[in-house]
CSV table of C-alpha atoms and ligand atoms in Angstrom, one decimal:
chain,number,residue,atom,x,y,z
A,1414,MET,CA,-20.8,7.7,-34.1
A,1415,MET,CA,-21.6,7.2,-30.2
A,1416,GLU,CA,-24.5,5.1,-31.3
A,1417,ASN,CA,-22.5,2.8,-33.4
A,1418,LEU,CA,-19.7,2.2,-30.3
A,1419,ILE,CA,-22.5,1.8,-27.8
A,1420,GLY,CA,-23.9,-0.6,-30.0
A,1421,SER,CA,-21.3,-2.6,-31.0
A,1422,LEU,CA,-20.1,-2.6,-26.6
A,1423,ASN,CA,-23.4,-4.1,-26.1
A,1424,GLY,CA,-23.0,-6.6,-28.9
A,1425,LYS,CA,-19.6,-7.1,-27.5
A,1426,THR,CA,-18.0,-6.7,-30.6
A,1427,ALA,CA,-16.0,-3.8,-30.5
A,1428,THR,CA,-12.3,-3.9,-29.9
A,1429,ILE,CA,-10.9,-2.5,-26.5
A,1430,GLY,CA,-7.2,-0.9,-26.0
A,1431,ILE,CA,-5.7,-1.1,-23.1
A,1432,VAL,CA,-2.5,1.2,-22.4
A,1433,GLY,CA,-0.7,0.4,-19.5
A,1434,LEU,CA,-0.3,-3.1,-19.0
A,1435,GLY,CA,0.4,-3.3,-15.1
A,1436,TYR,CA,-1.1,-4.0,-12.0
A,1437,VAL,CA,-4.3,-2.6,-13.4
A,1438,GLY,CA,-4.1,-2.5,-17.0
A,1439,LEU,CA,-3.0,-6.4,-17.3
A,1440,PRO,CA,-6.5,-7.9,-15.5
A,1441,LEU,CA,-8.8,-5.6,-17.0
A,1442,ALA,CA,-7.8,-6.8,-20.3
A,1443,ILE,CA,-8.0,-10.5,-19.0
A,1444,ARG,CA,-11.7,-9.7,-18.3
A,1445,TYR,CA,-12.4,-7.9,-21.7
A,1446,ALA,CA,-11.3,-11.2,-23.3
A,1447,GLU,CA,-12.9,-13.4,-20.8
A,1448,GLU,CA,-16.0,-11.9,-22.4
A,1449,ASN,CA,-15.2,-12.5,-25.7
A,1450,PHE,CA,-14.2,-8.7,-26.7
A,1451,LYS,CA,-11.1,-8.5,-28.9
A,1452,VAL,CA,-8.4,-6.8,-26.7
A,1453,VAL,CA,-4.9,-5.0,-28.1
A,1454,GLY,CA,-2.8,-3.7,-25.5
A,1455,PHE,CA,-0.3,-0.9,-25.4
A,1456,ASP,CA,2.9,-0.5,-23.1
A,1457,ILE,CA,6.3,1.5,-23.9
A,1458,ASP,CA,8.0,-1.4,-22.1
A,1459,GLN,CA,9.1,-3.9,-24.7
A,1460,SER,CA,10.4,-6.9,-21.8
A,1461,LYS,CA,6.3,-6.8,-20.9
A,1462,ILE,CA,5.5,-7.1,-24.3
A,1463,ASP,CA,7.9,-9.7,-25.0
A,1464,LYS,CA,6.5,-11.8,-22.2
A,1465,LEU,CA,2.9,-11.3,-23.3
A,1466,GLU,CA,3.7,-12.6,-26.8
A,1467,ALA,CA,5.7,-16.1,-25.1
A,1468,LYS,CA,2.4,-16.3,-23.0
A,1469,LYS,CA,4.0,-15.9,-19.7
A,1470,SER,CA,3.0,-13.6,-16.7
A,1471,TYR,CA,5.0,-10.7,-14.8
A,1472,ILE,CA,2.7,-10.4,-12.1
A,1473,GLU,CA,3.0,-13.0,-9.4
A,1474,HIS,CA,-0.6,-13.2,-8.5
A,1475,ILE,CA,-1.6,-13.6,-12.7
A,1476,PRO,CA,-0.8,-17.2,-14.0
A,1477,SER,CA,0.8,-17.6,-16.9
A,1478,ASP,CA,-2.5,-20.0,-17.6
A,1479,ALA,CA,-4.2,-17.0,-17.6
A,1480,ILE,CA,-2.1,-14.9,-20.0
A,1481,GLU,CA,-2.2,-18.1,-22.3
A,1482,GLU,CA,-5.9,-17.9,-22.7
A,1483,LEU,CA,-6.0,-14.6,-22.8
A,1484,VAL,CA,-3.5,-14.8,-26.3
A,1485,ASP,CA,-5.2,-17.9,-27.4
A,1486,LYS,CA,-8.5,-15.4,-27.4
A,1487,GLY,CA,-6.9,-13.1,-30.0
A,1488,PHE,CA,-5.2,-10.7,-27.5
A,1489,SER,CA,-2.2,-8.9,-29.1
A,1490,ALA,CA,0.1,-6.8,-26.9
A,1491,THR,CA,2.4,-3.8,-28.8
A,1492,THR,CA,4.5,-0.7,-28.6
A,1493,ASP,CA,3.2,0.6,-31.9
A,1494,PHE,CA,0.7,3.3,-30.8
A,1495,THR,CA,-0.3,3.5,-34.3
A,1496,ARG,CA,-2.9,0.7,-33.9
A,1497,ILE,CA,-4.9,3.2,-31.8
A,1498,THR,CA,-6.7,3.4,-34.9
A,1499,ASP,CA,-7.7,-0.4,-34.9
A,1500,VAL,CA,-9.2,-0.1,-31.5
A,1501,ASP,CA,-12.8,1.4,-30.4
A,1502,ALA,CA,-12.2,2.3,-26.6
A,1503,ILE,CA,-8.9,3.4,-25.4
A,1504,ILE,CA,-8.7,2.8,-21.7
A,1505,LEU,CA,-5.4,4.2,-20.1
A,1506,CYS,CA,-4.0,2.5,-17.0
A,1507,VAL,CA,-0.4,4.6,-16.7
A,1508,PRO,CA,1.4,5.4,-13.3
A,1509,THR,CA,0.3,8.4,-11.3
A,1510,PRO,CA,4.0,8.9,-9.1
A,1511,LEU,CA,4.5,12.0,-6.9
A,1512,ASN,CA,7.7,13.3,-8.0
A,1513,LYS,CA,10.5,14.6,-5.4
A,1514,TYR,CA,8.6,17.1,-3.8
A,1515,ARG,CA,5.8,15.4,-3.4
A,1516,GLU,CA,3.6,16.8,-5.6
A,1517,PRO,CA,1.4,14.8,-9.0
A,1518,ASP,CA,3.6,13.4,-11.5
A,1519,LEU,CA,1.0,13.5,-14.5
A,1520,GLY,CA,4.0,13.2,-17.3
A,1521,TYR,CA,3.0,9.6,-17.5
A,1522,VAL,CA,-0.9,10.3,-18.1
A,1523,LEU,CA,0.3,13.2,-20.4
A,1524,THR,CA,2.6,12.0,-22.3
A,1525,THR,CA,0.2,8.7,-23.5
A,1526,VAL,CA,-2.5,11.6,-24.2
A,1527,GLU,CA,-0.1,12.9,-26.3
A,1528,THR,CA,1.4,9.5,-28.5
A,1529,ILE,CA,-2.5,8.6,-28.8
A,1530,THR,CA,-4.3,12.0,-29.8
A,1531,PRO,CA,-2.6,11.6,-33.6
A,1532,TYR,CA,-4.3,8.6,-33.9
A,1533,LEU,CA,-7.7,9.3,-32.8
A,1534,LYS,CA,-10.8,9.2,-34.9
A,1535,LYS,CA,-14.5,9.5,-34.6
A,1536,GLY,CA,-16.6,7.8,-32.6
A,1537,HIS,CA,-13.5,6.6,-29.8
A,1538,VAL,CA,-14.0,6.9,-26.3
A,1539,VAL,CA,-11.2,7.2,-23.7
A,1540,SER,CA,-11.2,6.4,-20.8
A,1541,LEU,CA,-8.9,7.6,-17.8
A,1542,GLU,CA,-8.6,4.9,-14.9
A,1543,SER,CA,-5.2,6.0,-13.5
A,1544,THR,CA,-6.2,7.7,-10.0
A,1545,THR,CA,-5.6,11.8,-9.9
A,1546,TYR,CA,-6.5,15.0,-8.9
A,1547,PRO,CA,-10.0,16.5,-9.3
A,1548,GLY,CA,-10.4,18.3,-12.6
A,1549,THR,CA,-7.8,16.5,-14.5
A,1550,THR,CA,-9.8,14.7,-16.8
A,1551,GLU,CA,-11.0,17.7,-18.1
A,1552,GLU,CA,-8.4,20.6,-17.5
A,1553,GLU,CA,-5.8,18.0,-18.8
A,1554,LEU,CA,-7.4,15.8,-21.3
A,1555,MET,CA,-10.1,17.6,-22.6
A,1556,PRO,CA,-7.8,20.3,-24.2
A,1557,ARG,CA,-5.3,18.0,-25.5
A,1558,LEU,CA,-7.7,15.0,-27.0
A,1559,GLU,CA,-9.3,18.0,-28.5
A,1560,LYS,CA,-6.2,19.2,-30.3
A,1561,SER,CA,-7.2,16.0,-32.9
A,1562,GLY,CA,-9.7,18.0,-34.5
A,1563,LEU,CA,-12.2,15.9,-32.9
A,1564,THR,CA,-14.7,17.6,-30.0
A,1565,VAL,CA,-15.4,15.8,-26.9
A,1566,GLY,CA,-19.2,14.6,-26.5
A,1567,GLU,CA,-19.5,15.4,-30.1
A,1568,ASP,CA,-17.2,13.4,-31.9
A,1569,ILE,CA,-15.4,11.3,-29.4
A,1570,SER,CA,-16.2,10.5,-25.8
A,1571,LEU,CA,-14.4,11.1,-22.6
A,1572,VAL,CA,-14.6,9.4,-19.2
A,1573,PHE,CA,-13.0,8.9,-15.7
A,1574,SER,CA,-13.5,5.6,-14.3
A,1575,PRO,CA,-11.5,4.6,-11.2
A,1576,GLU,CA,-9.1,1.5,-10.8
A,1577,ARG,CA,-10.2,-0.3,-7.2
A,1578,GLU,CA,-7.7,-3.5,-7.9
A,1579,ASP,CA,-6.4,-4.7,-5.2
A,1580,PRO,CA,-3.8,-7.3,-5.7
A,1581,GLY,CA,-3.9,-10.2,-3.8
A,1582,ARG,CA,-7.2,-10.3,-2.7
A,1583,LYS,CA,-9.3,-13.4,-2.9
A,1584,SER,CA,-12.9,-12.1,-2.2
A,1585,HIS,CA,-13.3,-9.9,-5.3
A,1586,SER,CA,-12.3,-10.0,-8.0
A,1587,THR,CA,-12.3,-7.2,-11.4
A,1588,ARG,CA,-15.7,-8.4,-12.2
A,1589,THR,CA,-17.4,-8.4,-9.2
A,1590,ILE,CA,-16.1,-5.1,-7.7
A,1591,PRO,CA,-18.5,-2.4,-8.8
A,1592,LYS,CA,-16.8,0.2,-10.9
A,1593,VAL,CA,-17.8,4.0,-10.9
A,1594,VAL,CA,-18.1,5.9,-14.0
A,1595,GLY,CA,-17.9,9.5,-14.5
A,1596,GLY,CA,-18.3,11.5,-18.0
A,1597,GLN,CA,-17.6,14.9,-19.2
A,1598,THR,CA,-20.5,15.1,-20.9
A,1599,PRO,CA,-23.9,13.3,-20.4
A,1600,LYS,CA,-23.3,11.6,-23.8
A,1601,CYS,CA,-20.1,10.3,-22.5
A,1602,LEU,CA,-21.3,9.0,-19.6
A,1603,GLU,CA,-23.7,7.2,-21.4
A,1604,VAL,CA,-21.0,5.3,-23.7
A,1605,GLY,CA,-18.6,5.3,-20.5
A,1606,MET,CA,-21.8,3.1,-18.7
A,1607,ALA,CA,-21.7,0.9,-21.9
A,1608,LEU,CA,-17.7,0.5,-22.2
A,1609,TYR,CA,-17.8,-1.1,-18.5
A,1610,LYS,CA,-21.4,-2.6,-18.2
A,1611,GLY,CA,-20.5,-5.7,-20.2
A,1612,VAL,CA,-17.3,-6.7,-18.3
A,1613,ILE,CA,-18.4,-5.2,-14.6
A,1614,ASP,CA,-21.8,-6.6,-12.2
A,1615,GLU,CA,-22.1,-3.1,-11.4
A,1616,VAL,CA,-21.2,0.0,-12.7
A,1617,VAL,CA,-22.1,3.3,-10.7
A,1618,PRO,CA,-22.5,6.6,-12.8
A,1619,VAL,CA,-21.6,9.9,-10.9
A,1620,SER,CA,-22.6,13.3,-12.5
A,1621,SER,CA,-19.2,14.2,-13.7
A,1622,THR,CA,-15.2,13.4,-14.1
A,1623,LYS,CA,-14.8,15.4,-11.4
A,1624,ALA,CA,-16.8,13.4,-8.8
A,1625,ALA,CA,-15.6,10.2,-10.1
A,1626,GLU,CA,-11.9,11.5,-9.4
A,1627,MET,CA,-12.7,12.6,-6.1
A,1628,THR,CA,-14.6,9.5,-5.4
A,1629,LYS,CA,-11.6,7.3,-5.5
A,1630,LEU,CA,-9.2,9.9,-3.9
A,1631,LEU,CA,-11.9,9.8,-0.9
A,1632,GLU,CA,-11.8,5.4,-1.0
A,1633,ASN,CA,-8.0,5.8,-0.3
A,1634,ILE,CA,-7.9,9.2,1.8
A,1635,HIS,CA,-10.1,7.1,4.3
A,1636,ARG,CA,-7.7,4.3,5.0
A,1637,ALA,CA,-4.8,6.6,4.7
A,1638,VAL,CA,-6.5,8.5,7.7
A,1639,ASN,CA,-7.9,5.3,9.6
A,1640,ILE,CA,-4.3,3.4,9.3
A,1641,GLY,CA,-2.8,6.7,10.6
A,1642,LEU,CA,-5.3,6.5,13.3
A,1643,VAL,CA,-4.8,3.0,14.5
A,1644,ASN,CA,-1.1,3.6,13.9
A,1645,GLU,CA,-1.4,6.2,16.5
A,1646,ILE,CA,-3.4,4.2,18.6
A,1647,LYS,CA,-0.9,1.2,18.7
A,1648,ILE,CA,1.6,3.6,20.2
A,1649,VAL,CA,-0.8,4.5,22.9
A,1650,CYS,CA,-1.9,0.7,23.8
A,1651,ASP,CA,2.0,-0.2,23.8
A,1652,LYS,CA,2.8,2.5,26.3
A,1653,MET,CA,-0.5,1.2,28.8
A,1654,GLY,CA,0.2,-2.2,28.3
A,1655,ILE,CA,-2.9,-3.2,26.2
A,1656,ASP,CA,-2.9,-5.1,23.1
A,1657,VAL,CA,-4.1,-2.9,20.1
A,1658,PHE,CA,-5.1,-6.2,18.3
A,1659,GLU,CA,-7.5,-7.4,21.3
A,1660,VAL,CA,-8.7,-4.0,21.3
A,1661,ILE,CA,-9.7,-3.7,17.7
A,1662,ASP,CA,-10.8,-6.8,17.4
A,1663,ALA,CA,-13.3,-6.4,20.6
A,1664,ALA,CA,-14.4,-2.7,18.9
A,1665,ALA,CA,-15.5,-4.7,15.8
A,1666,THR,CA,-17.7,-6.4,17.4
A,1667,LYS,CA,-20.1,-3.7,16.8
A,1668,PRO,CA,-22.2,-3.8,14.1
A,1669,PHE,CA,-22.5,-0.5,13.2
A,1670,GLY,CA,-20.3,2.4,13.0
A,1671,PHE,CA,-16.8,1.1,13.4
A,1672,VAL,CA,-14.5,-0.5,10.9
A,1673,PRO,CA,-11.5,-2.1,11.6
A,1674,TYR,CA,-7.7,-1.1,10.5
A,1675,TYR,CA,-5.1,-2.9,11.7
A,1676,PRO,CA,-1.6,-1.0,12.5
A,1677,GLY,CA,1.9,-2.0,11.1
A,1678,PRO,CA,5.1,-0.6,10.0
A,1679,GLY,CA,3.9,2.1,8.3
A,1680,ILE,CA,2.1,2.1,4.7
A,1681,GLY,CA,3.1,1.3,1.4
A,1682,GLY,CA,1.9,0.1,-2.3
A,1683,HIS,CA,1.1,2.8,-5.6
A,1684,CYS,CA,-1.9,4.0,-3.9
A,1685,ILE,CA,-2.1,4.8,-0.1
A,1686,PRO,CA,1.3,7.0,0.4
A,1687,ILE,CA,0.6,8.7,-2.6
A,1688,ASP,CA,-2.6,9.3,-4.2
A,1689,PRO,CA,-3.8,11.8,-1.3
A,1690,PHE,CA,-0.9,14.2,-1.9
A,1691,TYR,CA,-2.9,14.4,-4.9
A,1692,LEU,CA,-5.8,16.4,-3.2
A,1693,THR,CA,-3.4,18.3,-1.1
A,1694,TRP,CA,-2.2,19.9,-4.2
A,1695,LYS,CA,-4.7,20.4,-6.1
A,1696,ALA,CA,-6.7,21.6,-2.6
A,1697,ARG,CA,-3.9,24.4,-2.3
A,1698,GLU,CA,-5.2,25.9,-5.9
A,1699,TYR,CA,-8.6,26.5,-3.7
A,1700,GLY,CA,-6.9,27.8,-0.8
A,1701,VAL,CA,-7.7,24.7,1.5
A,1702,HIS,CA,-5.1,23.1,3.5
A,1703,THR,CA,-5.7,19.1,4.1
A,1704,ARG,CA,-4.6,18.6,7.5
A,1705,PHE,CA,-5.8,15.4,7.6
A,1706,ILE,CA,-4.0,14.1,5.0
A,1707,GLU,CA,-0.9,15.9,6.3
A,1708,LEU,CA,-1.3,14.2,9.6
A,1709,ALA,CA,-2.0,10.6,8.5
A,1710,GLY,CA,1.1,10.9,6.4
A,1711,GLU,CA,3.1,11.6,8.8
A,1712,ILE,CA,2.1,9.3,11.3
A,1713,ASN,CA,2.3,6.8,8.7
A,1714,GLY,CA,5.8,7.9,7.4
A,1715,ASN,CA,7.4,7.9,11.2
A,1716,MET,CA,6.3,4.2,11.7
A,1717,PRO,CA,9.3,2.6,10.4
A,1718,ALA,CA,11.0,5.1,12.6
A,1719,TYR,CA,9.1,3.5,15.4
A,1720,VAL,CA,9.5,0.2,14.7
A,1721,VAL,CA,13.4,0.1,14.7
A,1722,LYS,CA,13.4,2.0,18.4
A,1723,LYS,CA,11.4,-1.0,19.3
A,1724,ILE,CA,13.7,-3.2,17.6
A,1725,ALA,CA,16.4,-1.0,19.5
A,1726,LYS,CA,14.8,-2.0,22.6
A,1727,ALA,CA,14.2,-5.4,22.2
A,1728,LEU,CA,17.9,-6.4,21.1
A,1729,ASN,CA,19.0,-3.9,24.6
A,1730,GLN,CA,16.7,-7.0,26.6
A,1731,ASP,CA,19.8,-9.4,24.9
A,1732,GLN,CA,22.6,-7.0,26.2
A,1733,LYS,CA,23.4,-6.5,22.2
A,1734,SER,CA,22.5,-3.1,19.9
A,1735,ILE,CA,21.3,-2.8,16.6
A,1736,ASN,CA,25.0,-1.9,15.4
A,1737,GLY,CA,26.8,-4.8,14.7
A,1738,SER,CA,23.8,-7.0,14.9
A,1739,LYS,CA,22.4,-9.7,12.6
A,1740,ILE,CA,18.9,-8.6,11.6
A,1741,LEU,CA,16.2,-10.3,9.3
A,1742,VAL,CA,13.2,-8.9,8.3
A,1743,LEU,CA,10.8,-11.3,7.1
A,1744,GLY,CA,8.5,-9.8,4.3
A,1745,ILE,CA,9.5,-7.0,2.2
A,1746,SER,CA,6.4,-6.2,-0.2
A,1747,TYR,CA,4.1,-4.0,1.1
A,1748,LYS,CA,1.3,-6.2,2.0
A,1749,LYS,CA,0.7,-9.8,2.3
A,1750,ASN,CA,0.9,-12.5,-0.1
A,1751,ILE,CA,2.1,-10.4,-2.7
A,1752,ASP,CA,5.1,-9.3,-4.7
A,1753,ASP,CA,4.7,-5.6,-4.8
A,1754,MET,CA,7.1,-3.6,-3.4
A,1755,ARG,CA,6.3,-0.1,-4.3
A,1756,GLU,CA,7.0,2.0,-1.7
A,1757,SER,CA,7.2,-0.8,0.9
A,1758,PRO,CA,7.9,0.4,4.9
A,1759,SER,CA,9.9,-3.0,5.2
A,1760,VAL,CA,12.6,-1.5,2.8
A,1761,PHE,CA,12.5,1.6,4.8
A,1762,LEU,CA,13.1,-0.4,7.6
A,1763,MET,CA,15.8,-2.2,5.8
A,1764,GLU,CA,17.6,0.8,4.9
A,1765,ARG,CA,17.5,2.4,8.6
A,1766,LEU,CA,18.7,-0.6,10.1
A,1767,ARG,CA,21.7,-0.5,7.6
A,1768,ASP,CA,22.5,2.8,8.8
A,1769,GLU,CA,22.8,2.4,12.3
A,1770,GLY,CA,25.1,-0.5,11.8
A,1771,ALA,CA,23.0,-3.9,11.5
A,1772,GLU,CA,23.9,-6.7,8.6
A,1773,VAL,CA,20.4,-6.6,7.3
A,1774,SER,CA,19.0,-9.8,5.3
A,1775,TYR,CA,15.6,-10.9,4.2
A,1776,SER,CA,13.3,-13.4,3.9
A,1777,ASP,CA,10.4,-13.3,1.4
A,1778,PRO,CA,8.6,-16.4,-0.6
A,1779,HIS,CA,7.4,-13.8,-3.1
A,1780,VAL,CA,10.2,-11.9,-3.6
A,1781,PRO,CA,13.2,-14.2,-4.6
A,1782,VAL,CA,15.8,-11.5,-5.5
A,1783,PHE,CA,15.6,-7.8,-3.8
A,1784,PRO,CA,14.6,-6.2,-7.1
A,1785,LYS,CA,16.3,-2.8,-8.5
A,1786,MET,CA,14.5,-0.2,-7.2
A,1787,ARG,CA,14.9,3.6,-8.4
A,1788,GLU,CA,16.1,5.0,-4.8
A,1789,HIS,CA,16.8,1.8,-2.9
A,1790,SER,CA,19.4,-0.6,-3.3
A,1791,PHE,CA,20.2,-4.1,-1.5
A,1792,GLU,CA,22.3,-6.9,-3.2
A,1793,LEU,CA,20.6,-9.4,-1.2
A,1794,SER,CA,18.3,-12.8,-1.9
A,1795,SER,CA,15.8,-14.0,0.2
A,1796,VAL,CA,16.6,-16.3,2.8
A,1797,GLU,CA,15.4,-19.6,3.6
A,1798,LEU,CA,13.8,-20.2,6.4
A,1799,THR,CA,15.2,-23.4,8.4
A,1800,PRO,CA,15.7,-23.7,12.2
A,1801,ASP,CA,19.7,-23.3,11.8
A,1802,LYS,CA,19.1,-20.1,9.7
A,1803,LEU,CA,16.8,-18.6,11.9
A,1804,ASN,CA,18.5,-19.2,14.9
A,1805,SER,CA,21.8,-17.5,13.5
A,1806,PHE,CA,20.1,-14.0,13.7
A,1807,ASP,CA,20.4,-11.9,16.5
A,1808,CYS,CA,16.8,-10.3,15.7
A,1809,ILE,CA,14.1,-11.3,13.4
A,1810,VAL,CA,11.3,-8.6,12.4
A,1811,LEU,CA,8.1,-9.5,10.9
A,1812,ALA,CA,7.1,-6.7,8.9
A,1813,THR,CA,4.7,-8.4,6.3
A,1814,ASP,CA,2.4,-11.3,7.5
A,1815,HIS,CA,2.6,-13.7,4.3
A,1816,GLU,CA,0.6,-16.9,4.4
A,1817,LYS,CA,3.5,-18.5,2.9
A,1818,PHE,CA,5.4,-18.1,6.2
A,1819,ASP,CA,5.6,-21.2,9.0
A,1820,TYR,CA,5.2,-19.1,11.9
A,1821,ASP,CA,5.7,-21.5,14.6
A,1822,LEU,CA,8.8,-22.5,13.3
A,1823,ILE,CA,9.9,-18.8,13.4
A,1824,GLN,CA,8.9,-18.4,17.0
A,1825,LYS,CA,10.4,-21.8,18.2
A,1826,ASN,CA,13.9,-20.9,16.4
A,1827,ALA,CA,14.2,-16.8,16.6
A,1828,LYS,CA,16.7,-15.7,19.6
A,1829,ARG,CA,14.7,-12.3,19.3
A,1830,LEU,CA,11.1,-11.7,17.4
A,1831,VAL,CA,10.0,-8.5,17.2
A,1832,ASP,CA,6.1,-8.5,15.9
A,1833,THR,CA,4.6,-5.7,14.0
A,1834,ARG,CA,1.6,-7.5,12.9
A,1835,GLY,CA,0.0,-8.9,15.8
A,1836,LYS,CA,0.7,-12.3,14.2
A,1837,TYR,CA,2.3,-13.8,17.6
A,1838,ARG,CA,-0.6,-11.8,19.7
A,1839,ASN,CA,-1.6,-15.2,21.6
A,1840,HIS,CA,2.1,-16.2,22.6
A,1841,LYS,CA,2.4,-13.3,25.3
A,1842,ASP,CA,4.4,-15.5,27.3
A,1843,ALA,CA,7.1,-16.4,24.8
A,1844,PRO,CA,10.2,-14.8,25.9
A,1845,ASN,CA,12.0,-14.6,22.8
A,1846,LEU,CA,9.2,-12.1,21.6
A,1847,SER,CA,8.6,-8.7,21.5
A,1848,ARG,CA,5.4,-6.5,20.0
A,1849,ALA,CA,6.3,-3.5,17.9
B,76,LIG,N1,-1.5,-1.2,-8.3
B,76,LIG,C1,-3.2,-1.3,-7.7
B,76,LIG,O1,-3.5,-1.8,-7.4
B,76,LIG,C2,-3.5,-0.2,-8.0
B,76,LIG,C3,-5.0,0.1,-7.8
B,76,LIG,C4,-6.1,1.0,-8.1
B,76,LIG,C5,-5.4,2.2,-8.7
B,76,LIG,N2,-4.1,2.1,-9.2
B,76,LIG,C6,-4.1,3.0,-10.3
B,76,LIG,O2,-3.6,2.6,-11.6
B,76,LIG,C7,-2.9,3.3,-12.3
B,76,LIG,C8,-2.2,2.3,-12.5
B,76,LIG,O3,-1.0,1.6,-11.9
B,76,LIG,P1,-0.6,0.1,-11.9
B,76,LIG,O4,-0.3,-0.3,-10.6
B,76,LIG,O5,-1.2,-0.7,-12.9
B,76,LIG,O6,0.8,0.3,-12.4
B,76,LIG,P2,2.2,-0.2,-12.8
B,76,LIG,O7,3.5,0.4,-13.1
B,76,LIG,O8,1.9,-1.8,-12.4
B,76,LIG,O9,2.0,-0.6,-14.8
B,76,LIG,C9,1.9,1.1,-15.4
B,76,LIG,C10,2.0,0.2,-16.7
B,76,LIG,O10,2.1,1.6,-17.9
B,76,LIG,C11,3.4,1.3,-18.6
B,76,LIG,N3,3.5,2.9,-19.2
B,76,LIG,C12,4.3,3.9,-18.7
B,76,LIG,N4,3.9,5.0,-19.4
B,76,LIG,C13,3.6,4.6,-20.4
B,76,LIG,C14,3.1,5.1,-21.6
B,76,LIG,N5,3.4,6.2,-22.0
B,76,LIG,N6,2.1,4.1,-22.6
B,76,LIG,C15,2.0,3.0,-22.4
B,76,LIG,N7,2.3,2.4,-21.2
B,76,LIG,C16,3.2,3.2,-20.2
B,76,LIG,C17,4.2,0.7,-18.2
B,76,LIG,O11,5.4,0.3,-18.5
B,76,LIG,C18,3.7,0.1,-16.8
B,76,LIG,O12,3.6,-1.5,-17.7
B,76,LIG,C19,-1.9,4.3,-11.5
B,76,LIG,O13,-2.6,5.4,-11.5
B,76,LIG,C20,-2.4,3.8,-10.3
B,76,LIG,O14,-2.9,4.6,-9.1
B,76,LIG,C21,-3.4,0.9,-9.1
């Protein structure tokens, strides 16, 4: 059965099922369709299915044209999981958040696995792409999938292949980002390699699903720790009157042994603030305390509070306080040029400013209306940046440095401008400028 699947994957005649059509699943579906695989998308969110059927995108950086092409190539999307029987490969791209105790919440993954298990058949390959702790595939997925009566490595294949999607990045695409794959058995790995090598330029095998799971966590922990480090260096530089951005750029001229990371108002997104704590939690089972991860989390988590202090200081220069000031936050998605607001430090910033009595507004060309979020609420829409409007605020805070902002217009018309991104590093003498 496995040989048949490898043959149909190599011949691109296999049908690919993608479960979870979000930031990860949708680009992957598009990639398979580009290579003429038949693709079926599964999601529990009917509104996404409706949009896809209407050939409309719901992710800003994926144009509706791409969805039209996808549908024209035979893609269908459904909430009907009995259709798992129609596909040969099942790729899981569902969320892996933290719960309120900041512990891994595998609820979405396990519900999905339980939903698909009754429809498993001999020859199926199941690939988990959601970021998770080492051992998830082996300890949580395998026993649940085997409740179908099918044996992993004999009847069905099970692999873990972490997603490295970086929304908004133009230098790489789903095809060109190398993909790591670990199999539950050597045969599973062989199937996993066949699953991805038809659509990804370079597929990198590792010896186990655990190694693949740990690879993804190392990548994201590496980022979290280095961003924490550079945020700490920023605070020291500020005290010493040194421009941290000048220092980073100078250090980056070293052709080896240094990787530049840039400070900011904190970290956001579905990955960097969350994934490291998957390892922290699992490491406890082995009696290991992951101090680097905790420390980076603490430093990065305190950055919005640091920025608020700098805003207070900046307003002081104008004999004003946060309480009663009109403050405009520029950029509320968690990073530049995208519309993703998950865990955005800008939102924490807005909340703290509001708590301290500021009248908070925002402007973000990628987020026209403040979305409904589980834990945050603002009845606001994006302010249009005209000279008069800019001048009407006591303070403007650059939180996320979108390319669409007119930086000269902003600087020329702001009464007070607090820059958390080093965008105005060459305007040192501008009297209205403060760094945070
Ligand atoms: N967003 C990124 O840039 C990124 C990058 C690398 C890895 N990841 C990882 O990929 C995984 C998915 O992240 P995402 O950003 O695509 O999330 P997302 O929230 O954008 O998409 C997840 C989708 O899964 C659907 N879903 C939830 N439960 C389901 C179920 N039981 N059955 C079917 N569909 C279900 C949701 O409706 C949603 O459409 C996470 O583990 C994340 O950590 C994300």
